[in-house]
Amino acid sequence: MESVYRYFVQPQVDTNTDTIIGYELLMKEHTPVGWRLPESFSAIDPQITADLLIQTTKVLSDKVRRLSVNISREQLMTTTISEAIIQSQQQIYPTKLVVELTEDESPNKYSIEEVLEKLTEFLDRGMQISLDDVGTGVNLFHNIKDLLPFASELKFALQNFSKKFIDERMQQKIHFWHAMSQEYGLRLIVEGIEDKADHQLSDKLGVHLKQGYYYSKPQLLKLPNDYCLY
């Protein structure tokens, strides 16, 4: 049986103005036990990812000014997916597509020059670059410092760490990436805000762009032909 994939959407909020500034698209797979994250995003047929991205962004384009989509370095270097991202930006203009470069390890190794060449293609077409899950995986500072001048956004994911947000070492990490965002003039979004305590602590640390279950869980975005699937 062919796998069914859909994007779930989760809002990104500015708690200073109490507004939704954008949505992140999170791909999930329909399984016998419900919707689950795919075991490997890179293993999904690139054409399926491409078609789904184009359909999804078209549905959402008139709702917000920014739509964020995650891609690994492997997906970035896959022509089918990179072309779909470009097509998506063309069809949703003036809404902006934000390409979130994830921390996932790729089976192939790509130089910073190869990554920048692809990212520059997106920048030339009016998109923005986000460095996702900073401080983890391949998105450690020494690996992404050369990408910072080309980015518009950093994302720090609390859920990627075993330590609780209340831990001073976690707060030091936030301070570091907050400082980097200010130095390079970037947005900093902290994701994984789960409750009121997280919300208040992030405010105290000067972070006002946030994402997490406290504001909204990811919601399935149904496409026009989905009535026959569920």
Coordinates of C-alpha atoms in Angstrom, one line a residue:
M1 CA 0.0 0.0 0.0
E2 CA 1.4 3.4 -1.0
S3 CA 2.2 5.7 1.9
V4 CA 0.2 8.9 2.4
Y5 CA 1.9 12.0 3.5
R6 CA 0.5 15.4 4.5
Y7 CA 1.8 18.5 6.1
F8 CA 0.7 19.6 9.5
V9 CA 0.9 23.3 10.3
Q10 CA 2.0 25.0 13.5
P11 CA 1.8 28.7 14.1
Q12 CA 4.8 30.9 15.0
V13 CA 3.7 33.7 17.3
D14 CA 5.0 37.1 18.3
T15 CA 4.0 37.3 22.0
N16 CA 4.7 41.1 22.1
T17 CA 1.9 41.7 19.7
D18 CA -0.1 38.5 20.2
T19 CA -0.1 37.8 16.5
I20 CA 0.7 34.8 14.2
I21 CA 3.7 35.7 12.1
G22 CA 3.9 32.5 10.1
Y23 CA 3.3 28.8 9.9
E24 CA 5.8 25.9 9.9
L25 CA 5.0 22.9 7.7
L26 CA 5.7 19.6 9.4
M27 CA 5.4 16.5 7.2
K28 CA 3.8 13.4 8.7
E29 CA 3.0 9.9 7.4
H30 CA -0.4 8.2 7.7
T31 CA 0.1 4.9 9.5
P32 CA -2.3 2.2 11.0
V33 CA -1.8 3.9 14.4
G34 CA -2.3 7.4 13.1
W35 CA -0.1 10.2 11.8
R36 CA 3.5 9.8 12.7
L37 CA 6.8 11.5 11.7
P38 CA 8.5 9.5 8.8
E39 CA 11.5 7.4 9.8
S40 CA 13.6 9.2 7.2
F41 CA 12.6 12.3 5.3
S42 CA 15.4 11.7 2.8
A43 CA 14.0 8.3 2.0
I44 CA 10.7 9.8 0.8
D45 CA 10.4 10.0 -3.0
P46 CA 11.5 13.5 -3.9
Q47 CA 8.6 13.9 -6.3
I48 CA 6.1 13.2 -3.5
T49 CA 7.7 15.8 -1.3
A50 CA 7.7 18.3 -4.2
D51 CA 4.1 17.8 -5.2
L52 CA 2.9 17.9 -1.6
L53 CA 4.8 21.1 -1.0
I54 CA 3.3 22.8 -4.0
Q55 CA -0.2 21.8 -3.1
T56 CA 0.1 22.8 0.5
T57 CA 1.7 26.2 0.0
K58 CA -1.0 27.1 -2.5
V59 CA -3.8 26.4 0.1
L60 CA -2.0 28.4 2.8
S61 CA -0.6 31.3 0.8
D62 CA -3.4 33.8 1.6
K63 CA -3.4 33.2 5.3
V64 CA 0.0 34.5 6.5
R65 CA 3.0 36.4 5.2
R66 CA 5.5 33.6 5.9
L67 CA 5.5 29.9 5.4
S68 CA 8.4 27.8 6.7
V69 CA 9.4 24.4 5.3
N70 CA 12.1 22.1 6.6
I71 CA 14.8 20.6 4.3
S72 CA 17.9 18.7 5.1
R73 CA 21.1 19.3 3.2
E74 CA 20.4 16.1 1.2
Q75 CA 17.0 17.4 0.2
L76 CA 18.5 20.8 -0.6
M77 CA 20.8 19.2 -3.1
T78 CA 18.0 17.2 -4.7
T79 CA 16.9 19.0 -7.9
T80 CA 13.3 17.9 -7.8
I81 CA 12.8 19.3 -4.3
S82 CA 14.8 22.5 -4.9
E83 CA 12.7 23.2 -8.0
A84 CA 9.5 22.6 -6.1
I85 CA 10.6 25.1 -3.5
I86 CA 11.2 27.7 -6.2
Q87 CA 7.8 26.9 -7.8
S88 CA 6.1 27.2 -4.5
Q89 CA 7.6 30.7 -3.9
Q90 CA 6.4 31.8 -7.3
Q91 CA 2.8 30.7 -6.7
I92 CA 2.5 32.1 -3.2
Y93 CA 4.0 35.6 -3.8
P94 CA 3.8 38.0 -2.0
T95 CA 3.8 35.5 0.9
K96 CA 7.4 34.6 1.6
L97 CA 8.8 31.0 1.8
V98 CA 11.3 30.5 4.6
V99 CA 13.6 27.5 3.9
E100 CA 14.6 26.0 7.3
L101 CA 17.9 24.1 6.9
T102 CA 17.7 21.3 9.5
E103 CA 20.4 19.7 11.6
D104 CA 19.9 16.3 10.1
E105 CA 22.9 14.3 9.0
S106 CA 23.0 13.6 5.3
P107 CA 24.3 10.4 3.7
N108 CA 26.5 12.5 1.5
K109 CA 28.7 15.3 2.7
Y110 CA 28.4 18.7 1.1
S111 CA 30.8 21.6 1.4
I112 CA 29.7 25.0 2.7
E113 CA 30.3 26.3 -0.9
E114 CA 27.8 23.7 -2.3
V115 CA 25.2 24.5 0.3
L116 CA 25.6 28.3 -0.2
E117 CA 25.3 28.0 -3.9
K118 CA 21.9 26.3 -3.5
L119 CA 20.7 28.7 -0.8
T120 CA 21.7 31.7 -2.9
E121 CA 19.4 30.4 -5.7
F122 CA 16.5 30.7 -3.1
L123 CA 17.6 34.1 -1.9
D124 CA 17.7 35.4 -5.5
R125 CA 14.1 34.4 -5.8
G126 CA 13.0 36.4 -2.7
M127 CA 13.0 33.6 -0.2
Q128 CA 14.5 33.6 3.3
I129 CA 16.9 31.2 4.9
S130 CA 16.4 29.9 8.5
L131 CA 19.0 27.8 10.3
D132 CA 16.9 25.3 12.2
D133 CA 17.7 23.5 15.5
V134 CA 20.9 25.6 16.1
G135 CA 23.3 24.1 18.6
T136 CA 22.4 20.5 17.6
G137 CA 23.3 17.9 14.9
V138 CA 25.3 19.5 12.0
N139 CA 24.0 22.9 12.9
L140 CA 26.6 23.6 15.6
F141 CA 28.0 27.1 15.5
H142 CA 31.3 26.2 13.9
N143 CA 29.4 24.5 11.1
I144 CA 27.0 27.3 10.3
K145 CA 28.9 30.5 11.1
D146 CA 29.6 31.1 7.4
L147 CA 25.9 30.8 6.7
L148 CA 24.9 33.4 9.2
P149 CA 25.3 36.4 6.9
F150 CA 22.9 34.8 4.4
A151 CA 20.2 33.9 7.0
S152 CA 17.2 35.8 8.2
E153 CA 16.3 33.6 11.1
L154 CA 17.7 31.2 13.8
K155 CA 15.5 28.6 15.4
F156 CA 16.4 27.1 18.8
A157 CA 14.5 23.9 19.7
L158 CA 14.1 23.3 23.4
Q159 CA 12.8 19.8 22.7
N160 CA 16.2 18.7 21.3
F161 CA 17.8 18.8 24.7
S162 CA 17.4 16.5 27.7
K163 CA 17.8 19.4 30.1
K164 CA 14.8 21.4 31.2
F165 CA 14.4 25.0 30.2
I166 CA 14.8 26.0 33.8
D167 CA 18.3 24.7 33.8
E168 CA 20.9 27.5 33.8
R169 CA 22.9 25.8 31.1
M170 CA 19.9 25.8 28.8
Q171 CA 19.4 29.5 29.5
Q172 CA 23.0 30.2 28.7
K173 CA 22.5 28.5 25.3
I174 CA 19.5 30.8 24.6
H175 CA 21.6 33.8 25.7
F176 CA 24.3 32.8 23.2
W177 CA 22.0 32.4 20.2
H178 CA 20.1 35.5 21.2
A179 CA 23.4 37.4 21.0
M180 CA 24.2 35.8 17.6
S181 CA 20.8 36.9 16.3
Q182 CA 21.3 40.5 17.4
E183 CA 24.9 40.6 16.0
Y184 CA 23.7 39.4 12.6
G185 CA 20.3 41.1 12.7
L186 CA 18.3 37.9 12.6
R187 CA 15.0 36.8 14.0
L188 CA 15.3 34.2 16.8
I189 CA 12.4 31.8 17.3
V190 CA 12.4 29.5 20.3
E191 CA 10.4 26.4 19.7
G192 CA 9.2 23.8 22.2
I193 CA 7.4 26.2 24.4
E194 CA 5.2 23.7 26.2
D195 CA 3.6 25.6 29.1
K196 CA 3.1 28.9 30.9
A197 CA 6.4 28.6 32.7
D198 CA 8.3 28.2 29.4
H199 CA 6.4 31.2 28.0
Q200 CA 7.2 33.4 31.0
L201 CA 10.8 32.4 31.1
S202 CA 11.4 33.0 27.4
D203 CA 9.8 36.5 27.9
K204 CA 12.3 37.1 30.7
L205 CA 15.2 36.1 28.4
G206 CA 14.0 38.6 25.9
V207 CA 12.6 36.1 23.3
H208 CA 9.2 37.1 21.9
L209 CA 9.1 34.9 18.7
K210 CA 8.0 31.5 19.7
Q211 CA 6.4 28.2 18.7
G212 CA 5.1 25.2 20.7
Y213 CA 2.2 23.3 22.2
Y214 CA 1.5 26.1 24.6
Y215 CA 0.2 28.1 21.6
S216 CA -1.0 25.4 19.3
K217 CA -0.3 21.8 18.4
P218 CA 0.5 21.1 14.8
Q219 CA -2.8 20.7 12.9
L220 CA -3.5 18.5 9.8
L221 CA -3.9 20.6 6.7
K222 CA -6.4 18.8 4.5
L223 CA -6.1 19.2 0.8
P224 CA -9.1 19.6 -1.6
N225 CA -9.1 15.9 -2.6
D226 CA -8.7 14.5 0.9
Y227 CA -12.4 13.8 1.5
C228 CA -11.9 10.4 0.0
L229 CA -8.9 9.5 2.2
Y230 CA -10.2 9.7 5.7

